[in-house]
Amino acid sequence: MANIHPSAIVEDGAQLGTDVTIGPFCHVRSQAVLHDRVELISHVSVSGRTTLGEGCVVHPFAVLGGQPQNFRHEGSDTVLEIGAETIIRESATVHVGSSNSTGKTLIGSHCHLFAQCHVAHDCHIGDHVIIGGASALAGHVEVADHASVGGFTAVLQFVRIGHHAFIGGASAVGHDVIPFGLAARDPAVLHGFNLIGMRRSGMKRSDIDTMRAAYGVIYATDGTIAGNLELAREQFGDHKIVAEIIDFLEKRGKRPVMRPRRELGSSGSESDDAPLM
């Protein structure tokens, strides 16, 4: 049985699993689906075709399933799907997908959306992702597993953020960030790899050294990025994560790929003669 506070409104048609808790002054619209053990603490709005996975916790004044801020959206029945055990903090907002795109906004399991952050229409977010407080993801952004976005960061539409990447706080991200990439500043530039994330993932020192060597080849000034990728694949293509990074760079999305602040010399160190990016 669900535990529903007398001041809450749950419209007919809403589907509630077992042990769901809906606190004071929440509003759950008719198309919403709340799986087992979901908790809406208080003053939460869940509208549209929104699904919350098992064990999700939503804090006060969060708004889930609102219409997309997309002038080309025609108002069709698009969806928001949120995976299990995800925590959504105070005043966060997440919109459903839009009719002129995938029609789905997806957030994986075990994610943490901090207070006042915004996830726009058609974003696809993986598992174990952290979105910092007051950060905003524009439409169609992709964030892969275990990535972290620091607080007060803005991510431009269609940007891809690779798995285990880390975006520093108060950054403006307009380019794709490679897996395990470390990016920061306004505008954000690449600062090498997320070494803390590498160590936490159990990566061996030999793997880190190989990835650093590949990084030096990819971003060297001695050729084009496309040519450097071919060299990196020849030298390091049998390394699983390096191959993933090369594939990520070759499969360019709608945004250019982020580069270091300065291009690297053949030794893998920053070149003083390289232009600022």
XYZ file of C-alpha atoms in Angstrom:
277
model
C 0.000 0.000 0.000
C 1.102 3.562 -0.714
C 1.437 6.075 2.101
C -0.181 9.273 0.807
C -0.406 12.431 2.908
C -3.940 13.904 3.064
C -2.745 17.179 1.490
C -1.231 15.431 -1.541
C -3.099 15.091 -4.838
C -2.744 11.832 -6.771
C -4.869 11.862 -9.909
C -6.817 8.847 -11.123
C -4.707 6.774 -13.502
C -1.400 7.289 -11.723
C 0.324 3.961 -11.076
C 1.885 3.455 -7.649
C 4.026 0.499 -6.587
C 4.300 -0.933 -3.092
C 5.648 1.113 -0.195
C 5.464 4.371 -2.146
C 5.496 7.469 0.069
C 3.930 10.707 -1.135
C 4.436 13.556 1.311
C 2.587 16.809 1.975
C 1.433 18.985 -0.935
C 2.774 16.744 -3.695
C 0.946 16.552 -7.021
C 1.143 13.353 -9.073
C -0.569 13.568 -12.460
C -2.588 10.810 -14.081
C 0.099 9.414 -16.437
C 2.848 9.119 -13.847
C 4.301 5.761 -12.805
C 6.000 5.450 -9.408
C 7.627 2.086 -8.809
C 8.182 0.384 -5.456
C 9.667 2.390 -2.577
C 9.639 5.730 -4.382
C 9.526 8.625 -1.922
C 8.305 12.135 -2.721
C 9.239 14.041 0.411
C 6.965 17.075 0.001
C 5.872 19.743 -2.515
C 6.950 17.605 -5.498
C 5.261 17.879 -8.899
C 5.266 14.814 -11.174
C 3.499 15.344 -14.485
C 3.435 13.941 -18.014
C 4.420 10.372 -18.846
C 7.038 10.253 -16.115
C 8.358 6.998 -14.656
C 10.366 6.833 -11.438
C 12.291 3.610 -10.834
C 12.400 1.668 -7.590
C 13.783 3.469 -4.575
C 13.988 6.943 -6.087
C 13.886 9.807 -3.598
C 12.666 13.246 -4.679
C 13.158 16.256 -2.416
C 10.876 19.281 -1.988
C 9.953 21.558 -4.867
C 11.403 19.346 -7.586
C 9.389 19.450 -10.826
C 9.527 16.343 -13.006
C 7.925 15.784 -16.393
C 7.268 19.365 -17.415
C 6.825 20.270 -21.051
C 10.055 20.849 -22.983
C 11.327 24.365 -23.551
C 11.425 23.672 -27.265
C 9.418 25.890 -29.605
C 9.180 23.062 -32.156
C 7.579 20.645 -29.708
C 4.056 19.863 -30.907
C 2.714 18.710 -27.554
C 2.657 14.976 -28.272
C 2.865 12.333 -25.545
C 6.598 12.260 -24.885
C 8.234 10.699 -21.837
C 10.662 11.033 -18.952
C 12.184 7.846 -17.543
C 14.280 7.839 -14.368
C 16.103 4.719 -13.195
C 16.213 3.040 -9.801
C 17.747 4.548 -6.654
C 18.253 7.966 -8.210
C 18.152 10.939 -5.836
C 16.728 14.269 -6.971
C 17.351 17.185 -4.647
C 15.466 20.386 -3.925
C 14.033 22.458 -6.793
C 15.593 20.356 -9.551
C 13.690 20.328 -12.844
C 13.614 17.631 -15.533
C 11.514 17.837 -18.697
C 10.018 15.170 -20.939
C 11.372 14.620 -24.436
C 10.259 16.610 -27.455
C 8.210 15.521 -30.439
C 10.818 16.626 -33.000
C 13.597 14.513 -31.454
C 13.847 11.208 -29.558
C 10.698 11.901 -27.549
C 12.470 10.621 -24.435
C 14.439 12.161 -21.620
C 16.352 9.352 -19.916
C 18.139 9.349 -16.560
C 19.804 6.147 -15.414
C 19.982 4.453 -12.040
C 21.942 5.533 -8.958
C 22.260 9.096 -10.246
C 22.316 12.184 -8.054
C 20.786 15.446 -9.282
C 21.747 18.218 -6.867
C 19.590 21.165 -5.828
C 18.297 23.555 -8.479
C 19.866 21.738 -11.417
C 18.034 21.439 -14.731
C 17.949 18.574 -17.230
C 16.271 19.583 -20.483
C 14.324 17.659 -23.093
C 15.836 14.621 -24.831
C 18.895 14.429 -22.575
C 20.221 10.893 -22.151
C 22.063 10.371 -18.883
C 23.708 7.091 -17.909
C 24.089 5.375 -14.531
C 25.948 6.721 -11.485
C 26.023 10.257 -12.897
C 26.260 13.360 -10.683
C 24.817 16.689 -11.827
C 25.970 19.476 -9.509
C 23.789 22.134 -7.948
C 22.436 24.919 -10.161
C 23.899 23.287 -13.261
C 21.925 23.245 -16.500
C 21.996 20.691 -19.296
C 20.454 21.998 -22.506
C 18.436 19.756 -24.800
C 19.855 16.576 -26.344
C 22.913 16.405 -24.069
C 24.408 12.929 -23.543
C 26.198 12.086 -20.298
C 27.713 8.606 -20.036
C 28.077 6.410 -16.941
C 30.007 7.644 -13.891
C 30.484 11.166 -15.256
C 30.267 14.192 -12.944
C 29.230 17.747 -13.749
C 30.292 20.375 -11.198
C 27.922 22.968 -9.777
C 26.932 26.139 -11.627
C 27.959 24.614 -14.959
C 26.167 25.160 -18.261
C 26.276 22.455 -20.947
C 25.290 23.464 -24.478
C 22.754 21.431 -26.446
C 23.909 18.245 -28.224
C 27.153 18.053 -26.223
C 28.419 14.531 -25.425
C 30.200 13.867 -22.136
C 32.077 10.562 -22.055
C 32.033 8.025 -19.249
C 34.015 8.866 -16.104
C 34.561 12.429 -17.326
C 34.664 15.228 -14.788
C 33.503 18.791 -15.471
C 34.731 21.404 -13.009
C 32.309 23.808 -11.375
C 31.236 27.089 -12.962
C 32.252 25.883 -16.432
C 30.684 26.576 -19.817
C 30.793 23.387 -21.882
C 30.254 23.800 -25.595
C 32.339 20.899 -26.957
C 32.265 17.121 -26.493
C 34.363 15.781 -23.596
C 36.252 12.494 -24.087
C 35.821 9.536 -21.700
C 37.816 10.110 -18.508
C 38.386 13.692 -19.636
C 38.872 16.508 -17.123
C 37.379 19.770 -18.324
C 36.928 23.183 -16.719
C 36.803 26.964 -17.276
C 34.591 29.345 -19.187
C 34.781 28.364 -21.970
C 35.758 24.892 -20.824
C 38.925 23.297 -22.171
C 40.512 19.899 -21.623
C 42.953 19.563 -18.729
C 44.030 15.980 -19.290
C 42.420 12.995 -17.600
C 40.277 12.591 -14.509
C 42.978 10.833 -12.499
C 40.853 10.555 -9.362
C 38.112 8.859 -11.361
C 40.677 6.528 -12.913
C 42.013 5.451 -9.530
C 38.538 5.042 -8.054
C 37.562 2.819 -10.957
C 40.471 0.508 -10.104
C 42.583 1.392 -13.131
C 46.161 0.163 -13.026
C 49.093 2.556 -13.178
C 50.219 0.957 -16.439
C 46.822 1.752 -17.996
C 47.050 5.367 -16.858
C 50.514 5.686 -18.364
C 49.320 4.206 -21.660
C 46.374 6.594 -21.795
C 48.612 9.569 -21.111
C 50.933 8.520 -23.909
C 47.987 8.186 -26.281
C 46.705 11.601 -25.179
C 50.062 13.107 -26.134
C 49.827 11.581 -29.610
C 46.202 12.577 -30.208
C 46.635 16.225 -29.272
C 50.163 16.740 -30.627
C 50.791 19.741 -32.864
C 52.708 17.610 -35.362
C 49.643 16.820 -37.465
C 45.871 17.019 -37.708
C 43.617 15.420 -35.133
C 42.374 12.971 -37.773
C 45.918 11.959 -38.646
C 46.910 11.791 -34.996
C 44.012 9.455 -34.316
C 45.327 7.059 -36.934
C 48.747 7.119 -35.272
C 47.206 6.592 -31.850
C 45.202 3.618 -33.107
C 48.338 2.078 -34.635
C 50.289 2.479 -31.395
C 47.628 2.007 -28.725
C 44.564 0.589 -30.485
C 44.748 -2.704 -28.612
C 44.173 -0.867 -25.317
C 40.437 -1.015 -24.559
C 39.945 2.461 -23.106
C 42.233 4.195 -25.593
C 40.228 2.511 -28.368
C 37.024 3.848 -26.764
C 38.458 7.375 -26.728
C 39.510 7.114 -30.373
C 36.059 5.819 -31.337
C 34.454 8.677 -29.391
C 36.545 11.230 -31.266
C 35.932 9.626 -34.658
C 32.170 9.429 -34.143
C 31.713 13.147 -33.968
C 28.365 14.433 -32.827
C 26.830 17.806 -33.562
C 29.399 19.649 -31.457
C 33.169 19.867 -31.984
C 35.409 17.880 -29.667
C 37.015 19.706 -26.759
C 40.783 20.208 -26.933
C 43.470 21.145 -24.418
C 44.076 24.811 -23.606
C 47.240 24.532 -25.676
C 48.000 21.893 -28.232
C 50.634 19.377 -27.179
C 54.080 18.913 -28.610
C 55.282 15.504 -29.704
C 56.538 14.862 -26.158
C 53.002 15.161 -24.806
C 53.675 18.448 -22.982
C 51.998 21.768 -23.677
C 53.534 23.788 -26.484
C 54.078 27.512 -25.837
C 53.762 28.143 -29.560
C 50.346 26.547 -29.818
C 47.330 28.855 -30.068
C 44.922 29.194 -27.163
C 41.813 27.096 -27.692
